Structure formats: C-alpha cells, structure tokens
Amino acid sequence: MDLATVPAALAGLGFGLSLIIAIGAQNAYVLRQGLRREHVGPIVALCAISDLVLIVAGVAGMGAIVQRVPLLVWVIRFGGAAFLIAYAVLAARRAVRTERLRAETAGGPISLWQAVATAAALTWLNPHVYLDTVVLLGAVASSHRPYQWAFAVGACLGSIIWFTALGYGARLLGRVFARPIAWRILDGAIAVIMLVLGLRLLFGG
C-alpha cells in the first residue's frame, strides 16, 4: 500500500469500527453465540463477508453517483452529519438506560443452519445496515477521493477485526458484560466518537 493511502485507510478503519461496534441485535447475537461457544466461526464469517460486500457496494455506488451529481455530496454531508449526531444521542441514552444483556448462555443448542440463518436475517433484514454501511460509509469514503478504496480496505479490515474479536473474544468477556456498567462505558464511548465524526463531517474538518 502506498504511503499516501495510509491516512485514508486508517480513517476507514476508524470510521468502520465506529459504525459497526454500536450495540445492536447483530452484535448482541454474535456476542451471545461467542459466549456459548456455538457455531462461532460460520457466524463471524457470514457477518464479516456481508459487511465487506456492503462496504464495496457503498464505495463503488457512491463514487459513481458523486461523479454525476456533485451537489449530492452536500446533501449527504449534512444528512450524514445529522444522522451521526442523532446516533450519538441514542448511544448516550443507551449508556444511561442500558439493561443487562439477557440470555448470554441460556437456552439449548441450535443447529448450524439455524445459527447462520439467524445471523443472516439480523444482518440483511436490518434497514440500518444499508443506511450505515452503503449510504453513509460510501459518502464518507467519497470525501477521501482519490483514495476511497484505501478507505474501503480500512473499513473492511475493521469489520473483520471486530467480528473476529467479538465472536472469539466473547468467552473472555462473559463476566465483564454481565455487568450493565460495561455496556454503559462502551455506549458512552460510541456516543463520543459519533458526535465527533458528525461535527467533523458537518464542518468539513
């Protein structure tokens, strides 16, 4: 990788992680299965590959659209900033009101197909994944032209790192995330990251 592309790749890594680590149904499911040590590999692979497909689609699609409609950059910029700031507010509310994650290790074993189908549904049937990964990440990547693909590589790496760490590292975090304070700290950090990114996008920093 050319040294000139490193800042864009690092920006993609940071932005991708800031989006993907937000606590939601998909992450909670990966964490739960990791704590159960059940079908972790296929679930991690499905989530990571799905993210890679969505990231590439977002960067490729948004790049083509931006070339044809430059004014769209401004629309997405302010819309994306509003979304990130709103996301920060929601994360801050979760940090205050979060409840203990339930049923980390409860329930009987499930089949591989049940596990994969559930992970696929939580990934592809979630409307926010298209707004976050395809539209928003694609728009931010376009702001790093001509190194938007380095940005994409960083974001893809972030997804692989996160899902692998979440799935296989969950067994080490069982006691930690049994405590509501751990979720509050994580959501609080997400709120700060989202707010900073939103303000930077808004003011062109």
mmCIF file of C-alpha atoms in Angstrom:
data_model
loop_
_atom_site.group_PDB
_atom_site.id
_atom_site.type_symbol
_atom_site.label_atom_id
_atom_site.label_comp_id
_atom_site.label_asym_id
_atom_site.label_seq_id
_atom_site.Cartn_x
_atom_site.Cartn_y
_atom_site.Cartn_z
ATOM 1 C CA MET A 1 0.000 0.000 0.000
ATOM 2 C CA ASP A 2 1.354 3.439 -0.981
ATOM 3 C CA LEU A 3 2.157 5.672 1.998
ATOM 4 C CA ALA A 4 -0.196 8.304 0.585
ATOM 5 C CA THR A 5 -3.102 5.911 1.085
ATOM 6 C CA VAL A 6 -2.353 5.154 4.740
ATOM 7 C CA PRO A 7 -4.311 8.115 6.217
ATOM 8 C CA ALA A 8 -7.380 7.163 4.173
ATOM 9 C CA ALA A 9 -7.061 3.509 5.218
ATOM 10 C CA LEU A 10 -6.751 4.480 8.872
ATOM 11 C CA ALA A 11 -9.745 6.794 8.527
ATOM 12 C CA GLY A 12 -11.712 3.918 7.011
ATOM 13 C CA LEU A 13 -10.647 1.609 9.826
ATOM 14 C CA GLY A 14 -11.726 4.093 12.485
ATOM 15 C CA PHE A 15 -14.976 5.053 10.797
ATOM 16 C CA GLY A 16 -15.901 1.442 10.038
ATOM 17 C CA LEU A 17 -15.276 0.408 13.628
ATOM 18 C CA SER A 18 -17.235 3.369 15.000
ATOM 19 C CA LEU A 19 -20.256 2.277 12.970
ATOM 20 C CA ILE A 20 -20.044 -1.452 13.485
ATOM 21 C CA ILE A 21 -19.420 -1.583 17.232
ATOM 22 C CA ALA A 22 -22.664 0.190 18.048
ATOM 23 C CA ILE A 23 -24.608 -2.224 20.225
ATOM 24 C CA GLY A 24 -27.433 -3.767 18.248
ATOM 25 C CA ALA A 25 -29.207 -7.025 17.542
ATOM 26 C CA GLN A 26 -26.449 -8.402 15.291
ATOM 27 C CA ASN A 27 -23.619 -7.703 17.718
ATOM 28 C CA ALA A 28 -25.639 -8.966 20.653
ATOM 29 C CA TYR A 29 -26.258 -12.214 18.770
ATOM 30 C CA VAL A 30 -22.590 -12.664 17.832
ATOM 31 C CA LEU A 31 -21.643 -11.954 21.436
ATOM 32 C CA ARG A 32 -24.240 -14.420 22.724
ATOM 33 C CA GLN A 33 -23.047 -17.195 20.409
ATOM 34 C CA GLY A 34 -19.456 -16.416 21.331
ATOM 35 C CA LEU A 35 -20.288 -16.752 24.998
ATOM 36 C CA ARG A 36 -22.000 -20.061 24.218
ATOM 37 C CA ARG A 37 -19.017 -21.134 22.015
ATOM 38 C CA GLU A 38 -21.520 -22.336 19.433
ATOM 39 C CA HIS A 39 -21.014 -22.062 15.620
ATOM 40 C CA VAL A 40 -18.782 -19.029 16.161
ATOM 41 C CA GLY A 41 -16.680 -19.436 13.002
ATOM 42 C CA PRO A 42 -19.551 -19.550 10.465
ATOM 43 C CA ILE A 43 -21.349 -16.682 12.174
ATOM 44 C CA VAL A 44 -18.251 -14.480 12.249
ATOM 45 C CA ALA A 45 -17.514 -15.316 8.603
ATOM 46 C CA LEU A 46 -21.058 -14.521 7.483
ATOM 47 C CA CYS A 47 -21.161 -11.182 9.303
ATOM 48 C CA ALA A 48 -17.713 -10.121 8.089
ATOM 49 C CA ILE A 49 -18.284 -11.153 4.450
ATOM 50 C CA SER A 50 -21.690 -9.443 4.429
ATOM 51 C CA ASP A 51 -20.061 -6.257 5.672
ATOM 52 C CA LEU A 52 -17.352 -6.459 3.010
ATOM 53 C CA VAL A 53 -19.993 -6.798 0.279
ATOM 54 C CA LEU A 54 -21.935 -3.825 1.632
ATOM 55 C CA ILE A 55 -18.810 -1.682 2.002
ATOM 56 C CA VAL A 56 -17.655 -2.360 -1.555
ATOM 57 C CA ALA A 57 -21.156 -1.686 -2.878
ATOM 58 C CA GLY A 58 -21.327 1.567 -0.960
ATOM 59 C CA VAL A 59 -17.932 2.848 -2.071
ATOM 60 C CA ALA A 60 -18.456 1.824 -5.704
ATOM 61 C CA GLY A 61 -22.009 3.118 -5.910
ATOM 62 C CA MET A 62 -21.487 6.382 -4.118
ATOM 63 C CA GLY A 63 -18.365 7.120 -6.143
ATOM 64 C CA ALA A 64 -20.295 6.794 -9.392
ATOM 65 C CA ILE A 65 -23.201 8.884 -8.121
ATOM 66 C CA VAL A 66 -20.966 11.645 -6.781
ATOM 67 C CA GLN A 67 -19.218 11.940 -10.141
ATOM 68 C CA ARG A 68 -22.566 12.570 -11.832
ATOM 69 C CA VAL A 69 -24.198 14.693 -9.129
ATOM 70 C CA PRO A 70 -21.601 16.741 -7.204
ATOM 71 C CA LEU A 71 -24.359 18.599 -5.355
ATOM 72 C CA LEU A 72 -25.286 15.298 -3.739
ATOM 73 C CA VAL A 73 -22.099 15.492 -1.683
ATOM 74 C CA TRP A 74 -23.536 18.456 0.207
ATOM 75 C CA VAL A 75 -26.868 16.771 0.747
ATOM 76 C CA ILE A 76 -25.268 13.595 2.062
ATOM 77 C CA ARG A 77 -22.737 15.540 4.067
ATOM 78 C CA PHE A 78 -25.345 17.404 6.093
ATOM 79 C CA GLY A 79 -27.715 14.446 6.179
ATOM 80 C CA GLY A 80 -24.895 12.179 7.322
ATOM 81 C CA ALA A 81 -23.829 14.671 9.983
ATOM 82 C CA ALA A 82 -27.397 14.838 11.298
ATOM 83 C CA PHE A 83 -27.581 11.047 11.355
ATOM 84 C CA LEU A 84 -24.286 10.687 13.219
ATOM 85 C CA ILE A 85 -25.245 13.278 15.808
ATOM 86 C CA ALA A 86 -28.628 11.608 16.288
ATOM 87 C CA TYR A 87 -26.830 8.254 16.599
ATOM 88 C CA ALA A 88 -24.596 9.795 19.259
ATOM 89 C CA VAL A 89 -27.647 10.944 21.203
ATOM 90 C CA LEU A 90 -29.191 7.465 21.042
ATOM 91 C CA ALA A 91 -25.932 5.857 22.163
ATOM 92 C CA ALA A 92 -25.729 8.326 25.055
ATOM 93 C CA ARG A 93 -29.285 7.408 26.056
ATOM 94 C CA ARG A 94 -28.368 3.719 25.952
ATOM 95 C CA ALA A 95 -25.343 4.456 28.118
ATOM 96 C CA VAL A 96 -27.685 5.876 30.737
ATOM 97 C CA ARG A 97 -30.572 3.433 30.398
ATOM 98 C CA THR A 98 -28.957 0.197 29.208
ATOM 99 C CA GLU A 99 -30.070 -3.048 30.794
ATOM 100 C CA ARG A 100 -28.089 -6.177 31.342
ATOM 101 C CA LEU A 101 -27.758 -8.311 28.223
ATOM 102 C CA ARG A 102 -30.102 -11.238 28.728
ATOM 103 C CA ALA A 103 -29.674 -14.896 27.981
ATOM 104 C CA GLU A 104 -25.988 -14.838 27.059
ATOM 105 C CA THR A 105 -25.666 -18.507 27.712
ATOM 106 C CA ALA A 106 -29.287 -19.528 28.164
ATOM 107 C CA GLY A 107 -31.191 -21.976 26.028
ATOM 108 C CA GLY A 108 -30.393 -25.283 24.385
ATOM 109 C CA PRO A 109 -28.044 -25.818 21.429
ATOM 110 C CA ILE A 110 -29.162 -24.813 17.952
ATOM 111 C CA SER A 111 -28.148 -26.227 14.585
ATOM 112 C CA LEU A 112 -25.563 -24.647 12.311
ATOM 113 C CA TRP A 113 -28.237 -23.685 9.790
ATOM 114 C CA GLN A 114 -30.374 -22.076 12.470
ATOM 115 C CA ALA A 115 -27.401 -20.088 13.715
ATOM 116 C CA VAL A 116 -26.354 -18.922 10.248
ATOM 117 C CA ALA A 117 -29.923 -18.125 9.171
ATOM 118 C CA THR A 118 -30.450 -16.022 12.270
ATOM 119 C CA ALA A 119 -27.192 -14.128 11.714
ATOM 120 C CA ALA A 120 -28.113 -13.553 8.054
ATOM 121 C CA ALA A 121 -31.544 -12.230 8.982
ATOM 122 C CA LEU A 122 -30.110 -9.880 11.610
ATOM 123 C CA THR A 123 -27.629 -8.598 9.011
ATOM 124 C CA TRP A 124 -29.588 -8.309 5.764
ATOM 125 C CA LEU A 125 -33.065 -7.568 7.098
ATOM 126 C CA ASN A 126 -31.874 -4.638 9.171
ATOM 127 C CA PRO A 127 -32.666 -1.403 7.293
ATOM 128 C CA HIS A 128 -29.997 0.487 9.225
ATOM 129 C CA VAL A 129 -27.226 -1.591 7.658
ATOM 130 C CA TYR A 130 -27.977 -0.034 4.274
ATOM 131 C CA LEU A 131 -28.069 3.493 5.658
ATOM 132 C CA ASP A 132 -24.900 3.000 7.709
ATOM 133 C CA THR A 133 -22.684 0.867 5.501
ATOM 134 C CA VAL A 134 -23.858 1.583 1.970
ATOM 135 C CA VAL A 135 -25.008 5.204 2.035
ATOM 136 C CA LEU A 136 -23.175 6.844 4.928
ATOM 137 C CA LEU A 137 -19.868 4.975 4.711
ATOM 138 C CA GLY A 138 -19.949 5.268 0.926
ATOM 139 C CA ALA A 139 -20.442 9.018 1.198
ATOM 140 C CA VAL A 140 -17.614 9.458 3.689
ATOM 141 C CA ALA A 141 -15.347 7.300 1.508
ATOM 142 C CA SER A 142 -16.058 9.577 -1.451
ATOM 143 C CA SER A 143 -14.708 12.500 0.569
ATOM 144 C CA HIS A 144 -11.315 10.732 0.582
ATOM 145 C CA ARG A 145 -11.010 10.611 -3.204
ATOM 146 C CA PRO A 146 -8.787 9.538 -4.941
ATOM 147 C CA TYR A 147 -8.034 7.148 -2.066
ATOM 148 C CA GLN A 148 -11.602 5.985 -1.458
ATOM 149 C CA TRP A 149 -10.614 2.348 -1.996
ATOM 150 C CA ALA A 150 -7.912 2.610 0.655
ATOM 151 C CA PHE A 151 -10.671 3.918 2.922
ATOM 152 C CA ALA A 152 -12.743 0.858 1.952
ATOM 153 C CA VAL A 153 -9.865 -1.507 2.729
ATOM 154 C CA GLY A 154 -9.548 0.059 6.177
ATOM 155 C CA ALA A 155 -13.283 -0.274 6.788
ATOM 156 C CA CYS A 156 -13.242 -3.916 5.639
ATOM 157 C CA LEU A 157 -10.316 -4.641 7.953
ATOM 158 C CA GLY A 158 -12.262 -3.036 10.792
ATOM 159 C CA SER A 159 -15.214 -5.372 10.185
ATOM 160 C CA ILE A 160 -13.006 -8.464 10.119
ATOM 161 C CA ILE A 161 -11.212 -7.419 13.306
ATOM 162 C CA TRP A 162 -14.424 -6.545 15.134
ATOM 163 C CA PHE A 163 -16.450 -9.653 14.364
ATOM 164 C CA THR A 164 -13.472 -11.939 14.993
ATOM 165 C CA ALA A 165 -12.727 -10.259 18.315
ATOM 166 C CA LEU A 166 -16.386 -10.204 19.326
ATOM 167 C CA GLY A 167 -17.059 -13.829 18.441
ATOM 168 C CA TYR A 168 -13.861 -15.425 19.709
ATOM 169 C CA GLY A 169 -13.132 -12.938 22.480
ATOM 170 C CA ALA A 170 -16.620 -13.143 23.962
ATOM 171 C CA ARG A 171 -15.648 -16.043 26.220
ATOM 172 C CA LEU A 172 -13.131 -13.739 27.878
ATOM 173 C CA LEU A 173 -15.744 -11.025 28.399
ATOM 174 C CA GLY A 174 -18.536 -13.076 29.930
ATOM 175 C CA ARG A 175 -18.057 -11.714 33.419
ATOM 176 C CA VAL A 176 -17.374 -8.194 32.215
ATOM 177 C CA PHE A 177 -20.505 -7.845 30.078
ATOM 178 C CA ALA A 178 -22.669 -9.434 32.727
ATOM 179 C CA ARG A 179 -22.379 -6.015 34.354
ATOM 180 C CA PRO A 180 -24.504 -3.135 32.998
ATOM 181 C CA ILE A 181 -21.628 -0.688 33.600
ATOM 182 C CA ALA A 182 -19.606 -2.366 30.821
ATOM 183 C CA TRP A 183 -22.368 -1.684 28.268
ATOM 184 C CA ARG A 184 -22.691 1.881 29.576
ATOM 185 C CA ILE A 185 -18.991 2.547 29.105
ATOM 186 C CA LEU A 186 -18.998 1.087 25.587
ATOM 187 C CA ASP A 187 -22.090 3.023 24.516
ATOM 188 C CA GLY A 188 -20.690 6.180 26.095
ATOM 189 C CA ALA A 189 -17.525 5.822 24.013
ATOM 190 C CA ILE A 190 -19.615 5.242 20.891
ATOM 191 C CA ALA A 191 -21.624 8.395 21.627
ATOM 192 C CA VAL A 192 -18.448 10.485 21.829
ATOM 193 C CA ILE A 193 -16.997 9.007 18.622
ATOM 194 C CA MET A 194 -20.220 9.524 16.681
ATOM 195 C CA LEU A 195 -20.585 13.102 17.892
ATOM 196 C CA VAL A 196 -17.016 13.982 16.891
ATOM 197 C CA LEU A 197 -17.413 12.365 13.460
ATOM 198 C CA GLY A 198 -20.737 14.112 12.921
ATOM 199 C CA LEU A 199 -19.307 17.530 13.784
ATOM 200 C CA ARG A 200 -16.270 16.946 11.583
ATOM 201 C CA LEU A 201 -18.485 15.943 8.683
ATOM 202 C CA LEU A 202 -20.739 18.947 9.285
ATOM 203 C CA PHE A 203 -17.934 21.494 9.411
ATOM 204 C CA GLY A 204 -15.689 19.785 6.866
ATOM 205 C CA GLY A 205 -12.924 19.048 9.313
#
